[in-house]
XYZ file of C-alpha atoms in Angstrom:
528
model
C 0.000 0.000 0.000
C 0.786 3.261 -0.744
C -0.398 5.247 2.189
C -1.051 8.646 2.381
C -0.525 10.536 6.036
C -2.619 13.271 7.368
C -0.487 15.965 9.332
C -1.589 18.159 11.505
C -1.280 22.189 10.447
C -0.194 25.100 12.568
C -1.149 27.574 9.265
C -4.665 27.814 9.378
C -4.768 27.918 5.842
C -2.739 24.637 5.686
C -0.594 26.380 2.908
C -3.355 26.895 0.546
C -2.922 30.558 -1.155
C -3.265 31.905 -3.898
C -4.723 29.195 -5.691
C -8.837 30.274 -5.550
C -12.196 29.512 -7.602
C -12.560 33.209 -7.979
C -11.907 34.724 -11.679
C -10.796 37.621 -10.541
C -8.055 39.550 -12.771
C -5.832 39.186 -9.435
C -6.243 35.337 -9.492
C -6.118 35.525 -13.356
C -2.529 37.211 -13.282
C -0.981 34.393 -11.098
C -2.700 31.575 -12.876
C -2.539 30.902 -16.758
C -3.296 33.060 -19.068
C -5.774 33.424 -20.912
C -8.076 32.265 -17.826
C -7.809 31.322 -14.232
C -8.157 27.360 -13.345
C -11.123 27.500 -11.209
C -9.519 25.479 -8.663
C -5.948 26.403 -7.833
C -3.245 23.232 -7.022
C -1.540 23.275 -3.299
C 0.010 26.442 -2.370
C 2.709 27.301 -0.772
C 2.671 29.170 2.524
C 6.198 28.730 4.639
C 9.432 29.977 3.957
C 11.681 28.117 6.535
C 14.931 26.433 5.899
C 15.122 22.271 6.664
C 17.780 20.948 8.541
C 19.914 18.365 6.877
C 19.073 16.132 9.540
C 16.744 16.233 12.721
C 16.280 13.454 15.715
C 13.611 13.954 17.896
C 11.811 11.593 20.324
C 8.678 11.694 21.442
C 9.455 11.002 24.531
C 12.313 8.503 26.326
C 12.274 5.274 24.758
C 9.488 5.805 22.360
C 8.735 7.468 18.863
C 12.532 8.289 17.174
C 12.394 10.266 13.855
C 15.231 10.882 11.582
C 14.219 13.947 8.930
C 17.069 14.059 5.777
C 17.016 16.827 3.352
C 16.786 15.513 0.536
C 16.935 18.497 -2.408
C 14.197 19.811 -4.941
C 11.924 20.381 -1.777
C 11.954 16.823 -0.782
C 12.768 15.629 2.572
C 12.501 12.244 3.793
C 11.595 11.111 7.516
C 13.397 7.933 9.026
C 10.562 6.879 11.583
C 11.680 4.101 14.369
C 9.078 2.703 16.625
C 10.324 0.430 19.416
C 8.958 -2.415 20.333
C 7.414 -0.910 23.339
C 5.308 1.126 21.630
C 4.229 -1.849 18.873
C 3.014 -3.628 22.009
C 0.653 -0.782 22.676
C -0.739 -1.031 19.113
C -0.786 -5.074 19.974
C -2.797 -4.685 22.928
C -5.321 -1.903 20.466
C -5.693 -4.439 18.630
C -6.713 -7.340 21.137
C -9.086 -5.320 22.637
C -10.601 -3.900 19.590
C -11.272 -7.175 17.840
C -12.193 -8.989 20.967
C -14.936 -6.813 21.370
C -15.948 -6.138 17.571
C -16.069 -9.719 17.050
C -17.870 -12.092 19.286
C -15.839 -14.971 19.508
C -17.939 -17.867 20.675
C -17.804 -18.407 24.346
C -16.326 -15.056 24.974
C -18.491 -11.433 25.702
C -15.358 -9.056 26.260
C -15.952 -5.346 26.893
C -13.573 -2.991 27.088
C -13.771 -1.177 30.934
C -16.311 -4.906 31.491
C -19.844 -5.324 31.304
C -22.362 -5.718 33.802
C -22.189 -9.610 33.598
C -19.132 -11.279 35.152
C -16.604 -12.499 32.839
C -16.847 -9.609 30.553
C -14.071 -7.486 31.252
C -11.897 -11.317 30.880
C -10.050 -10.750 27.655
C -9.965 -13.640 25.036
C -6.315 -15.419 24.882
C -4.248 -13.764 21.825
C -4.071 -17.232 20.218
C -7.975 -17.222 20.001
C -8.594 -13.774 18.809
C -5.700 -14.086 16.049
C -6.958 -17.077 14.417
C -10.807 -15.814 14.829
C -9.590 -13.051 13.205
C -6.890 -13.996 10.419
C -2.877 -13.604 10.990
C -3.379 -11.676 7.892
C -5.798 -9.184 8.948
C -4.588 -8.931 12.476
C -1.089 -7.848 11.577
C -2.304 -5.513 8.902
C -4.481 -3.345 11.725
C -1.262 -3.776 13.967
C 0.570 -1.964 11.234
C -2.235 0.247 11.023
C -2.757 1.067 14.764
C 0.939 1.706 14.845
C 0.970 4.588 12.025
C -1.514 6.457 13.442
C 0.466 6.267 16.809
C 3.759 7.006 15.365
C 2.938 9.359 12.160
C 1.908 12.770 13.808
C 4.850 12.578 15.926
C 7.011 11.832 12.666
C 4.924 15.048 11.016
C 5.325 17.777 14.014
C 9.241 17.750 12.574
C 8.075 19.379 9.537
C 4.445 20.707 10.417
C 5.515 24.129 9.399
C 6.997 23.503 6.312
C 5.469 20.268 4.561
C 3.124 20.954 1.922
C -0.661 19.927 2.149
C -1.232 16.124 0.627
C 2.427 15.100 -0.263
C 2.863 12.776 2.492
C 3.203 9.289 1.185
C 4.682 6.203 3.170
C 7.531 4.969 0.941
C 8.266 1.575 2.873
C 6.309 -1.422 1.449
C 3.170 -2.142 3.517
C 4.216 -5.961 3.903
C 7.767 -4.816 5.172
C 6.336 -3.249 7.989
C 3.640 -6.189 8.494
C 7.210 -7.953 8.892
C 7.326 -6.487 12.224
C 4.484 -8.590 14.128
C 5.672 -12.046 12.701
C 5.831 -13.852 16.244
C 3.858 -15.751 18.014
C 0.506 -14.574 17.216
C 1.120 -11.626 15.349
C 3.134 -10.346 18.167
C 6.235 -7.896 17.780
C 9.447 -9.148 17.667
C 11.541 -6.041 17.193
C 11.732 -2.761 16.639
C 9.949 -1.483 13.147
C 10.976 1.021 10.825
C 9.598 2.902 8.016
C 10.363 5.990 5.764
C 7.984 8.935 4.815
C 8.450 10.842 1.418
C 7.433 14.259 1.944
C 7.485 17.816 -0.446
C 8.170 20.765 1.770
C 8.193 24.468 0.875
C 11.130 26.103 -1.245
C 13.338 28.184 0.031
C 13.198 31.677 -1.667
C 15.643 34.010 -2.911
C 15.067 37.777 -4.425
C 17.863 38.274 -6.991
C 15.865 41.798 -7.123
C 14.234 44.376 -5.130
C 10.216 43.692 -5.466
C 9.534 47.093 -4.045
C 10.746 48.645 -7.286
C 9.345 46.863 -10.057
C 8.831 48.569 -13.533
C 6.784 46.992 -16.062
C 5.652 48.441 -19.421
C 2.257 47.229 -21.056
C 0.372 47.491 -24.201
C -3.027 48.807 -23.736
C -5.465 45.686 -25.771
C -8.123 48.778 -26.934
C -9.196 52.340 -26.867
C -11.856 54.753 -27.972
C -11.930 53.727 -31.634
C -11.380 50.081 -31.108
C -13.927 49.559 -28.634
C -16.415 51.107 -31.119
C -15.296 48.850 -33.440
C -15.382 45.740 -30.955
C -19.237 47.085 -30.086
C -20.245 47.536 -33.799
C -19.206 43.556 -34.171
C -20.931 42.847 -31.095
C -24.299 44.656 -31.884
C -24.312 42.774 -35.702
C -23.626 39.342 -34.004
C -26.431 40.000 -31.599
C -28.473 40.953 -34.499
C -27.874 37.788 -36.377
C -29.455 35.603 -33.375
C -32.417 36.794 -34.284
C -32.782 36.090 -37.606
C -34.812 33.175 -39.190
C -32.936 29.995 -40.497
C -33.963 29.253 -43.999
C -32.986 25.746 -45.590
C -30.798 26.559 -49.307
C -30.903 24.183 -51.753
C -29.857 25.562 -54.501
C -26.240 27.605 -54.112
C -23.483 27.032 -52.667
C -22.128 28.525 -49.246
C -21.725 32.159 -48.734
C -20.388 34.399 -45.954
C -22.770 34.890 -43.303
C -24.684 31.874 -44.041
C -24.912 29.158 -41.183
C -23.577 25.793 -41.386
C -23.714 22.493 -39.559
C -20.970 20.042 -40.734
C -18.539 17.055 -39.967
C -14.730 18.209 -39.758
C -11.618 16.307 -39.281
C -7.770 16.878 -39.466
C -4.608 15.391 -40.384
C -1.052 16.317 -40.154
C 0.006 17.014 -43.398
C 3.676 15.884 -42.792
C 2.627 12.663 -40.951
C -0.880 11.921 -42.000
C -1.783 10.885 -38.549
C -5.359 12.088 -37.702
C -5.096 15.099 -34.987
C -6.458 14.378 -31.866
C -9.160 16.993 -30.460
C -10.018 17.971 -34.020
C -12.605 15.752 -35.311
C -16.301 16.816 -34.122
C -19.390 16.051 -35.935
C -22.580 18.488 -36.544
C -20.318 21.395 -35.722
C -22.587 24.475 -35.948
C -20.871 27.790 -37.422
C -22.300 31.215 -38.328
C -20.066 32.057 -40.703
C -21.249 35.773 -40.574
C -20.655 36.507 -37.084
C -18.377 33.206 -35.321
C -14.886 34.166 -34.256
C -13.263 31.032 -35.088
C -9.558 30.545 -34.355
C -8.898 28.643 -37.449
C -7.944 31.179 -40.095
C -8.235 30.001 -43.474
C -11.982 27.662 -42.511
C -14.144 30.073 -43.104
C -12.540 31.264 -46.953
C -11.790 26.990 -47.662
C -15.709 25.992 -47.273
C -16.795 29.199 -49.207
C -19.099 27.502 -52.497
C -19.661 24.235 -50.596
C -23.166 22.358 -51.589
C -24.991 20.169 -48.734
C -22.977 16.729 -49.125
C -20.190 17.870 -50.862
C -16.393 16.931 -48.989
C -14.036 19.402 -49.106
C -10.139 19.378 -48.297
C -8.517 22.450 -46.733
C -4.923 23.492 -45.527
C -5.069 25.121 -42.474
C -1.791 26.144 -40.259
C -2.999 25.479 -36.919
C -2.390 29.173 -34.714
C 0.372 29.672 -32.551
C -2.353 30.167 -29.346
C -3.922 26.913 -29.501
C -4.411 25.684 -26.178
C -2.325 22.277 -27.275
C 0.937 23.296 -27.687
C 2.031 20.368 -29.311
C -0.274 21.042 -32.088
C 0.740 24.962 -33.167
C 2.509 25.874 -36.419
C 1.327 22.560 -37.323
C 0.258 22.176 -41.232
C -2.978 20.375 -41.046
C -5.352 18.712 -43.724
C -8.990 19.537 -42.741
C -11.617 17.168 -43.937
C -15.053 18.769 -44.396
C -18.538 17.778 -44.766
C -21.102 20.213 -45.402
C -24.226 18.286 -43.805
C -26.914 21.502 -43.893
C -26.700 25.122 -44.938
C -29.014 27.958 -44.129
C -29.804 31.196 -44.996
C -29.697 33.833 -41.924
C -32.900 36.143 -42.707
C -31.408 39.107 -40.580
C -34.122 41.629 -39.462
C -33.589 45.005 -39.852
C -32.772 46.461 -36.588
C -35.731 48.647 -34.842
C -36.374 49.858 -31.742
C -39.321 47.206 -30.823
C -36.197 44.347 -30.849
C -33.884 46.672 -28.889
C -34.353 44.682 -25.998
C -33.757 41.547 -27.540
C -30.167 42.652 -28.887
C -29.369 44.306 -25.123
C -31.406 43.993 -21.564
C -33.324 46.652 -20.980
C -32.225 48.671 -23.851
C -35.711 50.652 -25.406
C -34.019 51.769 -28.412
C -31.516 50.560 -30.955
C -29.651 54.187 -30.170
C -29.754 52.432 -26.293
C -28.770 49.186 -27.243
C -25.611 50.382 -29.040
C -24.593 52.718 -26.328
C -24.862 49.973 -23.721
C -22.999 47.884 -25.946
C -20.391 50.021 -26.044
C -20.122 50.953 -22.322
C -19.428 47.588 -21.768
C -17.123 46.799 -24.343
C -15.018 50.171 -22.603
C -15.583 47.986 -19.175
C -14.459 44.833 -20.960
C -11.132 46.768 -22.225
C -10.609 48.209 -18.624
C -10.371 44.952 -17.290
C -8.059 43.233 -19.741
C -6.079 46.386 -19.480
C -5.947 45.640 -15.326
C -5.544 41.816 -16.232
C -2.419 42.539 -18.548
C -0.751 45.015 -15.730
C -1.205 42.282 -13.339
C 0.734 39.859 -15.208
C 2.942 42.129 -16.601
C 3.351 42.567 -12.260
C 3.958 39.416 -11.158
C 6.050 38.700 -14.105
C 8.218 40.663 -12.829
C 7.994 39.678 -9.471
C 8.203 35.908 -10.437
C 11.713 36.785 -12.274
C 13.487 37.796 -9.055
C 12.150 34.743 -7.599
C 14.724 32.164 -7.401
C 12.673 29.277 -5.764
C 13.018 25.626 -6.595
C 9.642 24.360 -7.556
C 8.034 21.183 -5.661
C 6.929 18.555 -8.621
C 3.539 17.596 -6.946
C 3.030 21.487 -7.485
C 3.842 21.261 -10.574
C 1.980 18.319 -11.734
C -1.732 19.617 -9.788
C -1.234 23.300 -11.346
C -0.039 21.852 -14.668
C -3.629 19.041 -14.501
C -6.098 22.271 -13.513
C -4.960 24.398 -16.229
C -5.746 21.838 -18.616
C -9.193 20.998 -17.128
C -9.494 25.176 -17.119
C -8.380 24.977 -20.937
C -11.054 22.133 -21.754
C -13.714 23.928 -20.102
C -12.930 27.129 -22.354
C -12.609 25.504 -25.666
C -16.816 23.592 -24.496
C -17.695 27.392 -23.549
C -16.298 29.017 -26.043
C -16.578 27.277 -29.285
C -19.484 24.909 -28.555
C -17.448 22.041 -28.546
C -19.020 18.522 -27.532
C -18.597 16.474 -24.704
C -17.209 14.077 -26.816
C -14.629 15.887 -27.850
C -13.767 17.092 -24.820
C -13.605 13.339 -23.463
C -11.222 12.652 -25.847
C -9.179 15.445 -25.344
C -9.309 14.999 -21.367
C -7.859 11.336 -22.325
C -4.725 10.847 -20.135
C -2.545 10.298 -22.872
C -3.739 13.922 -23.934
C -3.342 15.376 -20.404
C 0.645 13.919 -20.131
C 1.369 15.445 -23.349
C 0.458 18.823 -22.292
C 2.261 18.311 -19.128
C 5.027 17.830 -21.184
C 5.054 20.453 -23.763
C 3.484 22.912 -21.681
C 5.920 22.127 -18.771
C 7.722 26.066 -18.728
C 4.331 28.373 -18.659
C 3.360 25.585 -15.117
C 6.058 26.376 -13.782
C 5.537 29.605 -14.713
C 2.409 29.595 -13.264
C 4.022 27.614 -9.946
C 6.707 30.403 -9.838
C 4.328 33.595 -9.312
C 2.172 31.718 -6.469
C 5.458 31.329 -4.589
C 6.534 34.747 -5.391
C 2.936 36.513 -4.321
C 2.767 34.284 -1.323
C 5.778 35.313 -0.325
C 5.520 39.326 -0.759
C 2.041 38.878 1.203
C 4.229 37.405 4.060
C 7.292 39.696 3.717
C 4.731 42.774 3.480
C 2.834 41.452 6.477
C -0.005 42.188 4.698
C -3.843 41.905 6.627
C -6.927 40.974 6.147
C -9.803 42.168 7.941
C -12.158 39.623 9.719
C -14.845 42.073 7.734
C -13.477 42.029 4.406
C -12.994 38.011 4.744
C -16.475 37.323 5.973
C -17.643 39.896 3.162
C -15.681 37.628 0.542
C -17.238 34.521 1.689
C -20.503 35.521 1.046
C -19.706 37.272 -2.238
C -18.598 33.542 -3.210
C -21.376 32.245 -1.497
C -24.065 34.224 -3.419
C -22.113 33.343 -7.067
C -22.194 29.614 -6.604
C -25.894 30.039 -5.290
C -26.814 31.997 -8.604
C -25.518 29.969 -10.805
C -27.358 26.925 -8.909
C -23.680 25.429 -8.409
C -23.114 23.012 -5.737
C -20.068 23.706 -3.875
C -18.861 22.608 -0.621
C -18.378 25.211 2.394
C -15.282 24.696 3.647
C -13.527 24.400 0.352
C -15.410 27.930 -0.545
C -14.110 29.491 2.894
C -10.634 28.542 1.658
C -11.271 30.108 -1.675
C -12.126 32.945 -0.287
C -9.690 33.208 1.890
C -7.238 32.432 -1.401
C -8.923 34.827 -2.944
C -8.435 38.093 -0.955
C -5.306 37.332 -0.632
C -4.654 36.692 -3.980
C -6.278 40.537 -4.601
C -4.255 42.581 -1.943
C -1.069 40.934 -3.035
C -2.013 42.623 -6.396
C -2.910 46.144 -4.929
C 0.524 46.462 -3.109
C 2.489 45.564 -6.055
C 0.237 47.973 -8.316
C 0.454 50.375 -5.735
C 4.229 49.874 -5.409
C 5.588 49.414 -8.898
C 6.599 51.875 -12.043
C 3.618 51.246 -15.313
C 4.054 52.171 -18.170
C 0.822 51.481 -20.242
C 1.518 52.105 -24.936
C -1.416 52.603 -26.892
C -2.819 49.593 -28.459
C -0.880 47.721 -31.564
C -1.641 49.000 -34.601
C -2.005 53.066 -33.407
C 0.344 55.934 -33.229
C-alpha cells in the first residue's frame, strides 16, 4: 500500500494561497493566461529552511524520527518505533477485535460489562486465528501509524506541503514487524515517509521597485469597433434559419458540418479535431482557425471538401501549433440567416433593458469600454507578477507542478466547451490521459511559470505582512457564497471558505504591487 498521512497544520490555511475559484483579474494574473483554473493546485505558505538532519523523540524510549534533506523540496523522515510502543498497538488491537467480534464463548468489553466475565479478555491465540494472521497484523501496522505518524509530522508541520505525504516503505515490510507468536512484535519497526516541503526563496531583485511596461489591448476607436461587431452578431441571433438548396455557401450563411484533421507531414489524424454536426455562423463566429471560413466558401450540402489550415500559434495544445494540417469537411446543412432590420421594438432583444436601438448600441459600447478596462488591469497584473516571479529564485516542488499543470488543462477544456461549442465528446477525448501527459510535457515552462508567481505573491504577502480584515474576509465569503448560489452550483463550504480566503489574498497581493511598482501602459498595436 501506498499510504497517504494526514499531518496536523499550525497555518490555518494549511498552505493553501493563492490558488482560488474566484476569476478575478488578481487570481487571473498568477494563474494561466488566458483564464484562471477555477480550482488552484496546493500552495505554498512557509518559507523556513530544513535541517539536513533532525532526531527527535517523542518522549524517552518511544517514537525516534530521523528527517534528511533531501533536495528539490523533498525531505525524507526515518521513523523508528520500538517495540514498546508496537506492544501498545498489539494490545489496540486485542481489545478492539475482541470486542468487535464475538468470539464464541467469549463477551469481552472494554472497561467490562455488567455480567461477570466480561471485562476477561480472550487469549491472543484465540482472537488471532478468529480473526486472520493476515488481517490482524495488517491493523497492527495500522494502529501503529496512526500512533507514530503525527509525531514523525510535528518535525516538519511548518513547512510540509498539504497532501504530499506518502509512506515509501512497502506495507508488507512493515507487516514484517508482528511475525511472532501470534502476530506479536518481535523487534523494533521502521519505516520511511516521502514528503514535499516548501522552497526556500531568494530575491535576486528588489520587489519594491518593479517597472513593467504594457500594451493597452483597446481604446476609444477600437472599442467602437469591438461594439459595432458585437451589436451585428447580436443581431444575427435573431434572424430566421432558412434551408438553401440551390447555391453554394456564402459568408454569413450558417452551417452544420462534420470536420476532421490530419497532419500534413505525418498523415496521422489530430487528436481533439474531429467533431461532428459542428454548428458555425459564418457571418458573425470568431473562429480561431484562419483560413476555414474562406476553404468551405461555395460548398453544396454533401459535398467533402479538403482544406490546408496552419494550426495558430495560441492553440491551447501546444504540441499542435505551427502545425500544417489537412482539414476534412462535410457540409451536412446550410441555411440562410434572414437578418431583421434592426428597430427599436427588438432593442431589448439585442441588449437587456435597452428601449431603443440608439440604447442598445450605447450599452454595448459601455461595456465593451468595461471589458477593455479589465483586460487592461488583467495585462498590468501579469505584466506585475512577471516581474515579481523573475526575481524569484525558488526551486519548484513537482507535486506542485503536476496539480497546477492538470487544472490548467481541465481550465483549458472547459474554455474551448464554452467558447466554441465544442461537444462532450470531444472534450472526453481530449481529457484522455494520454492527452493530459502530453500537455504536461510540452506545456511544462508556462506551469512552472504559473508555480513560480504563487510562490513569489505568497511570499511578498508574508514579507509585506499584509492583513486581512475579519470584515473584508467574511464579506468575501458571502460574495462567493451568493455566485455559486446563482448559478445553482453546488459547492462545498469549507472548500469555498478557503477560496475565499485564497482569494483576498490573492487581490491585496495585487494592490501592493500595483500600488508599489513603475507602469508604463503604450497605446494599443496597430495606433500611433
Amino acid at each position: 500500500r501506498n499510504h497517504q498521512v494526514a499531518t496536523r497544520r499550525t497555518d490555518p490555511f494549511h498552505t493553501k494561497k493563492m490558488a482560488s475559484a474566484v476569476t478575478s483579474s488578481a487570481r487571473a494574473a498568477i494563474t494561466s493566461r488566458p483564464f484562471a483554473p477555477k480550482r488552484g493546485a496546493k500552495p505554498l505558505r512557509a518559507v523556513r529552511s530544513v535541517h539536513p538532519t533532525v532526531t527527535v523523540a517523542a518522549a524517552a524510549d518511544e517514537v525516534t524520527v530521523k528527517q534528511h534533506d533531501l533536495g528539490d523540496c523533498k525531505v525524507r523522515l526515518e521513523v523508528a518505533v520500538p517495540v514498546s510502543v508496537q506492544n501498545e498497538a498489539y494490545q489496540a488491537c486485542l481489545e478492539g477485535f475482541a470486542e468487535k467480534c464475538q468470539i464464541p464463548g467469549f463477551n469481552y468489553k472494554k472497561g467490562g460489562g455488567r455480567k461477570k466475565g466480561d471485562a476477561k479478555l480472550p487469549p491472543a491465540s484465540v482472537i488471532v486465528n478468529f480473526v486472520g494472521a493476515k488481517e490482524f497484523s495488517s491493523a497492527c501496522v495500522e494502529e501503529v501509524l496512526q500512533m507514530s505518524i503525527p509525531v514523525a509530522m510535528e518535525t516538519v508541520a511548518a513547512t510540509a506541503l498539504q497532501d504530499s505525504e506518502r509512506i515509501e516503505t512497502a506495507f508488507d515490510d512493515l507487516k514484517k514487524a508482528f511475525g511472532g507468536n501470534d502476530c506479536a512484535p518481535i523487534g523494533d519497526l521502521t519505516y520511511s515517509i516521502g514528503v514535499e516541503v516548501v522552497p526556500t526563496i531568494k530575491w535576486t531583485g528588489d520587489y519594491r521597485k518593479l517597472k513593467v511596461t504594457v500594451q493597452s489591448p483597446g481604446d476609444d476607436v477600437t472599442d467602437a469597433a469591438e461594439a459595432e461587431s458585437i451589436f451585428n452578431a447580436a443581431l444575427r441571433n435573431l434572424g430566421t434559419m432558412r434551408v438553401v438548396a440551390d447555391r453554394g455557401l456564402e459568408v454569413g450563411d450558417q452551417v452544420v458540418m462534420d470536420l476532421s484533421a490530419v497532419n500534413k507531414a505525418t498523415g496521422e489524424e489530430i487528436e481533439g479535431i474531429k467533431q461532428e454536426k459542428f454548428n458555425l455562423d459564418t457571418g458573425a463566429a470568431r473562429l480561431n482557425l484562419p483560413g476555414l471560413v474562406d476553404g468551405i466558401v461555395g460548398m453544396k450540402t454533401g459535398e467533402t471538401r479538403e482544406v490546408p489550415i496552419t494550426m495558430p500559434d495560441d492553440w491551447p495544445q501546444a504540441f499542435i501549433r505551427g502545425v500544417e494540417a489537412t482539414f476534412t469537411i462535410t457540409l451536412r446543412e446550410l441555411f440562410q440567416n434572414d437578418v431583421p432590420a434592426p428597430t427599436d421594438d427588438i432593442a431589448s432583444k439585442i441588449y437587456p433593458d435597452a428601449s431603443t436601438i440608439d440604447d442598445a448600441k450605447a450599452k454595448i459600447l459601455e461595456s465593451q469600454k468595461a471589458t477593455t478596462a479589465a483586460m487592461l488591469e488583467q495585462t498590468t497584473n501579469e505584466a506585475l507578477v512577471d516581474a515579481l516571479a523573475a526575481i524569484c529564485d525558488a526551486p519548484l516542488p513537482a507535486s506542485i507542478v503536476e496539480e497546477t499543470g492538470r487544472q490548467m488543462y481541465s481550465q483549458k477544456m472547459l474554455e474551448m466547451q464554452v467558447g466554441s461549442g465544442m461537444s462532450m465528446e470531444v472534450v472526453n477525448q481530449l481529457a484522455s490521459p494520454e492527452m493530459v501527459e502530453k500537455f504536461l510535457e510540452t506545456d511544462r515552462k508556462e506551469i512552472e511559470l504559473v508555480v513560480r508567481r504563487t510562490i513569489a505573491c505568497e511570499e511578498l504577502f508574508r514579507l509585506e505582512n499584509i492583513q486581512v480584515s475579519e470584515e473584508e474576509f467574511k464579506a468575501e465569503v458571502v460574495a462567493a457564497k451568493e455566485e455559486f448560489e446563482r448559478y445553482g452550483t453546488e459547492y462545498d463550504v469549507q472548500r469555498l471558505v478557503e477560496q475565499a480566503g485564497e482569494a483576498i489574498e490573492a487581490r491585496k497581493s495585487m494592490e501592493w504591487l500595483r500600488a508599489h511598482a513603475e507602469v508604463t501602459v503604450l497605446p494599443p498595436a496597430g495606433t500611433a
